[in-house]
Amino acid sequence: MRLVGGRLALDFVNTADWSAGGRVVHEKLEVPEDLDVWTEAVGLERVDGPTDIADLHRFRSDLRQRLLDPQAPAGELPDLRISDRDPPGLRDALLVSAYAILMDRRERARLKICAGDDCGWLFIDESRGARRQWCSMETCGNRAKARRHYARHRGAADPDG
Ligand SMILES: [Zn+2]
């Protein structure tokens, strides 16, 4: 589990890779045990009972949509209400994290989506000058670099290119 979002809610939506259209192209939370691995990795205390994984996927997709489009009418995303449970559950923790980003202009200004193809990961850009483009240089950054290199190379060898 790579954790590059910099915030709990972002690392959670990054448990899948997303197409530009918001479709899951690679799923990392296939079974409830995968969620246990993730909560362990982020160090989150679990007080919830068993997880309905399909339901969690829906919640994650709604949460991501909300992060990307804070103006989306709340009525269309009914899952995204913080409960009054005590102690709070996993979703409450994720929602608090998401709203802490959305309600803070400084955070929202630095919220970015990875420029890699079919990645769609979200992160808070805390780099100097806010020039970070990739979820991580090791994956999407290097792939883009290799692609540019290949295109240049091919262009030089091909008289038509
Ligand atoms: Zn990426």
PDB file of C-alpha atoms and ligand atoms in Angstrom:
ATOM      1  CA  MET A   1       0.000   0.000   0.000  1.00  0.00           C
ATOM      2  CA  ARG A   2       1.587   3.256  -1.138  1.00  0.00           C
ATOM      3  CA  LEU A   3       0.556   6.275   0.910  1.00  0.00           C
ATOM      4  CA  VAL A   4       1.275   9.477  -0.967  1.00  0.00           C
ATOM      5  CA  GLY A   5      -1.884  11.563  -0.455  1.00  0.00           C
ATOM      6  CA  GLY A   6      -0.695  13.317   2.661  1.00  0.00           C
ATOM      7  CA  ARG A   7      -4.183  13.160   4.216  1.00  0.00           C
ATOM      8  CA  LEU A   8      -6.290  10.256   5.430  1.00  0.00           C
ATOM      9  CA  ALA A   9      -9.210  10.863   3.039  1.00  0.00           C
ATOM     10  CA  LEU A  10      -6.872  11.137   0.061  1.00  0.00           C
ATOM     11  CA  ASP A  11      -4.991   7.965   0.875  1.00  0.00           C
ATOM     12  CA  PHE A  12      -8.359   6.256   1.117  1.00  0.00           C
ATOM     13  CA  VAL A  13      -9.595   7.330  -2.318  1.00  0.00           C
ATOM     14  CA  ASN A  14      -6.164   6.280  -3.616  1.00  0.00           C
ATOM     15  CA  THR A  15      -6.956   2.659  -2.778  1.00  0.00           C
ATOM     16  CA  ALA A  16      -8.072   2.438  -6.413  1.00  0.00           C
ATOM     17  CA  ASP A  17      -6.649   3.711  -9.696  1.00  0.00           C
ATOM     18  CA  TRP A  18      -9.150   5.836 -11.623  1.00  0.00           C
ATOM     19  CA  SER A  19      -9.787   6.638 -15.251  1.00  0.00           C
ATOM     20  CA  ALA A  20     -10.185  10.256 -16.294  1.00  0.00           C
ATOM     21  CA  GLY A  21     -13.943   9.626 -16.294  1.00  0.00           C
ATOM     22  CA  GLY A  22     -13.916   8.493 -12.653  1.00  0.00           C
ATOM     23  CA  ARG A  23     -14.153   4.747 -13.273  1.00  0.00           C
ATOM     24  CA  VAL A  24     -12.084   2.325 -11.174  1.00  0.00           C
ATOM     25  CA  VAL A  25      -9.413   0.741 -13.374  1.00  0.00           C
ATOM     26  CA  HIS A  26      -7.515  -1.033 -10.622  1.00  0.00           C
ATOM     27  CA  GLU A  27      -9.039  -2.036  -7.289  1.00  0.00           C
ATOM     28  CA  LYS A  28      -6.949  -2.590  -4.177  1.00  0.00           C
ATOM     29  CA  LEU A  29      -9.832  -3.136  -1.747  1.00  0.00           C
ATOM     30  CA  GLU A  30     -11.239  -6.368  -3.182  1.00  0.00           C
ATOM     31  CA  VAL A  31     -12.198  -8.087   0.069  1.00  0.00           C
ATOM     32  CA  PRO A  32     -12.796  -6.802   3.622  1.00  0.00           C
ATOM     33  CA  GLU A  33      -9.340  -8.065   4.674  1.00  0.00           C
ATOM     34  CA  ASP A  34      -7.780  -5.582   2.227  1.00  0.00           C
ATOM     35  CA  LEU A  35      -9.375  -2.796   4.246  1.00  0.00           C
ATOM     36  CA  ASP A  36      -7.771  -4.203   7.397  1.00  0.00           C
ATOM     37  CA  VAL A  37      -4.384  -4.067   5.664  1.00  0.00           C
ATOM     38  CA  TRP A  38      -5.021  -0.467   4.664  1.00  0.00           C
ATOM     39  CA  THR A  39      -6.188   0.754   8.090  1.00  0.00           C
ATOM     40  CA  GLU A  40      -3.164  -0.961   9.608  1.00  0.00           C
ATOM     41  CA  ALA A  41      -0.880   0.770   7.070  1.00  0.00           C
ATOM     42  CA  VAL A  42      -2.257   4.234   7.826  1.00  0.00           C
ATOM     43  CA  GLY A  43      -2.359   3.532  11.557  1.00  0.00           C
ATOM     44  CA  LEU A  44      -6.091   4.041  11.902  1.00  0.00           C
ATOM     45  CA  GLU A  45      -7.902   2.535  14.847  1.00  0.00           C
ATOM     46  CA  ARG A  46     -10.855   0.405  13.759  1.00  0.00           C
ATOM     47  CA  VAL A  47     -13.979   0.327  15.863  1.00  0.00           C
ATOM     48  CA  ASP A  48     -16.405  -0.679  13.087  1.00  0.00           C
ATOM     49  CA  GLY A  49     -17.940  -4.055  12.582  1.00  0.00           C
ATOM     50  CA  PRO A  50     -17.674  -6.075   9.354  1.00  0.00           C
ATOM     51  CA  THR A  51     -17.411  -4.128   6.121  1.00  0.00           C
ATOM     52  CA  ASP A  52     -19.725  -4.385   3.135  1.00  0.00           C
ATOM     53  CA  ILE A  53     -17.097  -3.900   0.462  1.00  0.00           C
ATOM     54  CA  ALA A  54     -19.486  -2.918  -2.347  1.00  0.00           C
ATOM     55  CA  ASP A  55     -20.979  -0.294  -0.075  1.00  0.00           C
ATOM     56  CA  LEU A  56     -17.515   0.970   0.807  1.00  0.00           C
ATOM     57  CA  HIS A  57     -16.653   1.281  -2.892  1.00  0.00           C
ATOM     58  CA  ARG A  58     -19.737   3.439  -3.422  1.00  0.00           C
ATOM     59  CA  PHE A  59     -18.814   5.577  -0.446  1.00  0.00           C
ATOM     60  CA  ARG A  60     -15.254   5.965  -1.727  1.00  0.00           C
ATOM     61  CA  SER A  61     -16.443   6.981  -5.172  1.00  0.00           C
ATOM     62  CA  ASP A  62     -18.836   9.579  -3.689  1.00  0.00           C
ATOM     63  CA  LEU A  63     -16.099  10.881  -1.401  1.00  0.00           C
ATOM     64  CA  ARG A  64     -13.718  11.285  -4.328  1.00  0.00           C
ATOM     65  CA  GLN A  65     -16.363  13.040  -6.375  1.00  0.00           C
ATOM     66  CA  ARG A  66     -16.972  15.435  -3.519  1.00  0.00           C
ATOM     67  CA  LEU A  67     -13.256  16.160  -3.126  1.00  0.00           C
ATOM     68  CA  LEU A  68     -12.942  16.883  -6.843  1.00  0.00           C
ATOM     69  CA  ASP A  69     -16.126  18.913  -7.023  1.00  0.00           C
ATOM     70  CA  PRO A  70     -16.918  20.607  -3.718  1.00  0.00           C
ATOM     71  CA  GLN A  71     -19.850  22.414  -5.356  1.00  0.00           C
ATOM     72  CA  ALA A  72     -21.684  19.160  -6.194  1.00  0.00           C
ATOM     73  CA  PRO A  73     -25.138  19.314  -4.602  1.00  0.00           C
ATOM     74  CA  ALA A  74     -25.019  17.516  -1.271  1.00  0.00           C
ATOM     75  CA  GLY A  75     -28.346  15.852  -1.990  1.00  0.00           C
ATOM     76  CA  GLU A  76     -26.774  13.763  -4.726  1.00  0.00           C
ATOM     77  CA  LEU A  77     -24.204  12.326  -2.356  1.00  0.00           C
ATOM     78  CA  PRO A  78     -26.319  11.224   0.604  1.00  0.00           C
ATOM     79  CA  ASP A  79     -23.595   8.950   1.929  1.00  0.00           C
ATOM     80  CA  LEU A  80     -21.392  11.829   2.959  1.00  0.00           C
ATOM     81  CA  ARG A  81     -22.904  12.838   6.262  1.00  0.00           C
ATOM     82  CA  ILE A  82     -20.880  12.539   9.449  1.00  0.00           C
ATOM     83  CA  SER A  83     -22.762  10.336  11.886  1.00  0.00           C
ATOM     84  CA  ASP A  84     -23.308  10.998  15.586  1.00  0.00           C
ATOM     85  CA  ARG A  85     -21.869   7.646  16.569  1.00  0.00           C
ATOM     86  CA  ASP A  86     -19.684   7.482  19.616  1.00  0.00           C
ATOM     87  CA  PRO A  87     -16.992   6.422  19.106  1.00  0.00           C
ATOM     88  CA  PRO A  88     -16.928   7.599  15.484  1.00  0.00           C
ATOM     89  CA  GLY A  89     -16.508   4.970  12.789  1.00  0.00           C
ATOM     90  CA  LEU A  90     -14.146   4.637   9.855  1.00  0.00           C
ATOM     91  CA  ARG A  91     -16.368   6.654   7.529  1.00  0.00           C
ATOM     92  CA  ASP A  92     -16.662   9.457  10.058  1.00  0.00           C
ATOM     93  CA  ALA A  93     -12.872   9.682  10.272  1.00  0.00           C
ATOM     94  CA  LEU A  94     -12.641   9.781   6.457  1.00  0.00           C
ATOM     95  CA  LEU A  95     -15.358  12.421   6.192  1.00  0.00           C
ATOM     96  CA  VAL A  96     -13.765  14.633   8.838  1.00  0.00           C
ATOM     97  CA  SER A  97     -10.491  14.412   6.933  1.00  0.00           C
ATOM     98  CA  ALA A  98     -12.194  15.213   3.600  1.00  0.00           C
ATOM     99  CA  TYR A  99     -14.161  18.181   4.960  1.00  0.00           C
ATOM    100  CA  ALA A 100     -11.060  19.515   6.728  1.00  0.00           C
ATOM    101  CA  ILE A 101      -9.511  19.770   3.257  1.00  0.00           C
ATOM    102  CA  LEU A 102     -12.585  21.179   1.524  1.00  0.00           C
ATOM    103  CA  MET A 103     -13.323  23.815   4.169  1.00  0.00           C
ATOM    104  CA  ASP A 104      -9.765  25.097   4.296  1.00  0.00           C
ATOM    105  CA  ARG A 105      -8.857  27.331   1.358  1.00  0.00           C
ATOM    106  CA  ARG A 106      -5.132  26.679   1.793  1.00  0.00           C
ATOM    107  CA  GLU A 107      -5.695  22.941   1.642  1.00  0.00           C
ATOM    108  CA  ARG A 108      -8.065  23.141  -1.296  1.00  0.00           C
ATOM    109  CA  ALA A 109      -5.567  25.225  -3.247  1.00  0.00           C
ATOM    110  CA  ARG A 110      -2.981  22.478  -2.880  1.00  0.00           C
ATOM    111  CA  LEU A 111      -5.284  19.553  -3.599  1.00  0.00           C
ATOM    112  CA  LYS A 112      -4.162  17.976  -6.866  1.00  0.00           C
ATOM    113  CA  ILE A 113      -4.848  14.990  -9.044  1.00  0.00           C
ATOM    114  CA  CYS A 114      -1.945  12.974 -10.475  1.00  0.00           C
ATOM    115  CA  ALA A 115      -1.294  13.710 -14.151  1.00  0.00           C
ATOM    116  CA  GLY A 116      -0.538  10.032 -14.885  1.00  0.00           C
ATOM    117  CA  ASP A 117      -2.797   8.049 -17.232  1.00  0.00           C
ATOM    118  CA  ASP A 118      -5.362   5.927 -15.396  1.00  0.00           C
ATOM    119  CA  CYS A 119      -3.972   6.878 -12.007  1.00  0.00           C
ATOM    120  CA  GLY A 120      -6.288   9.571 -10.714  1.00  0.00           C
ATOM    121  CA  TRP A 121      -4.681   9.660  -7.287  1.00  0.00           C
ATOM    122  CA  LEU A 122      -5.225  12.734  -5.167  1.00  0.00           C
ATOM    123  CA  PHE A 123      -2.601  14.423  -3.059  1.00  0.00           C
ATOM    124  CA  ILE A 124      -1.820  17.614  -1.182  1.00  0.00           C
ATOM    125  CA  ASP A 125       1.038  19.348  -2.959  1.00  0.00           C
ATOM    126  CA  GLU A 126       3.418  20.422  -0.220  1.00  0.00           C
ATOM    127  CA  SER A 127       6.377  20.841  -2.535  1.00  0.00           C
ATOM    128  CA  ARG A 128       8.235  24.133  -2.762  1.00  0.00           C
ATOM    129  CA  GLY A 129       6.571  26.278  -5.404  1.00  0.00           C
ATOM    130  CA  ALA A 130       3.663  23.795  -5.585  1.00  0.00           C
ATOM    131  CA  ARG A 131       4.934  22.181  -8.772  1.00  0.00           C
ATOM    132  CA  ARG A 132       4.290  18.533  -7.966  1.00  0.00           C
ATOM    133  CA  GLN A 133       2.505  16.767 -10.849  1.00  0.00           C
ATOM    134  CA  TRP A 134       2.654  13.127  -9.915  1.00  0.00           C
ATOM    135  CA  CYS A 135       1.409  10.919  -7.117  1.00  0.00           C
ATOM    136  CA  SER A 136       5.012   9.758  -7.006  1.00  0.00           C
ATOM    137  CA  MET A 137       8.078  10.147  -9.179  1.00  0.00           C
ATOM    138  CA  GLU A 138       8.830   6.414  -8.885  1.00  0.00           C
ATOM    139  CA  THR A 139       5.640   5.388 -10.661  1.00  0.00           C
ATOM    140  CA  CYS A 140       3.713   7.919 -12.761  1.00  0.00           C
ATOM    141  CA  GLY A 141       6.573  10.442 -12.930  1.00  0.00           C
ATOM    142  CA  ASN A 142       9.008   7.935 -14.372  1.00  0.00           C
ATOM    143  CA  ARG A 143       6.451   6.501 -16.770  1.00  0.00           C
ATOM    144  CA  ALA A 144       5.816   9.962 -18.197  1.00  0.00           C
ATOM    145  CA  LYS A 145       9.544  10.636 -18.416  1.00  0.00           C
ATOM    146  CA  ALA A 146      10.105   7.360 -20.270  1.00  0.00           C
ATOM    147  CA  ARG A 147       7.254   8.129 -22.651  1.00  0.00           C
ATOM    148  CA  ARG A 148       8.643  11.579 -23.440  1.00  0.00           C
ATOM    149  CA  HIS A 149      12.095  10.087 -23.949  1.00  0.00           C
ATOM    150  CA  TYR A 150      10.704   7.414 -26.256  1.00  0.00           C
ATOM    151  CA  ALA A 151       8.719   9.971 -28.277  1.00  0.00           C
ATOM    152  CA  ARG A 152      11.794  12.172 -28.688  1.00  0.00           C
ATOM    153  CA  HIS A 153      13.969   9.236 -29.646  1.00  0.00           C
ATOM    154  CA  ARG A 154      11.489   7.928 -32.179  1.00  0.00           C
ATOM    155  CA  GLY A 155      10.988  11.443 -33.555  1.00  0.00           C
ATOM    156  CA  ALA A 156      14.730  11.789 -34.178  1.00  0.00           C
ATOM    157  CA  ALA A 157      15.008   8.424 -35.956  1.00  0.00           C
ATOM    158  CA  ASP A 158      11.927   8.912 -38.096  1.00  0.00           C
ATOM    159  CA  PRO A 159      12.341  11.481 -40.885  1.00  0.00           C
ATOM    160  CA  ASP A 160       8.568  11.887 -41.028  1.00  0.00           C
ATOM    161  CA  GLY A 161       8.272  12.185 -37.284  1.00  0.00           C
TER     162      GLY A 161
HETATM  163 ZN    ZN B   1      -0.089   8.697 -10.372  1.00  0.00          ZN
END
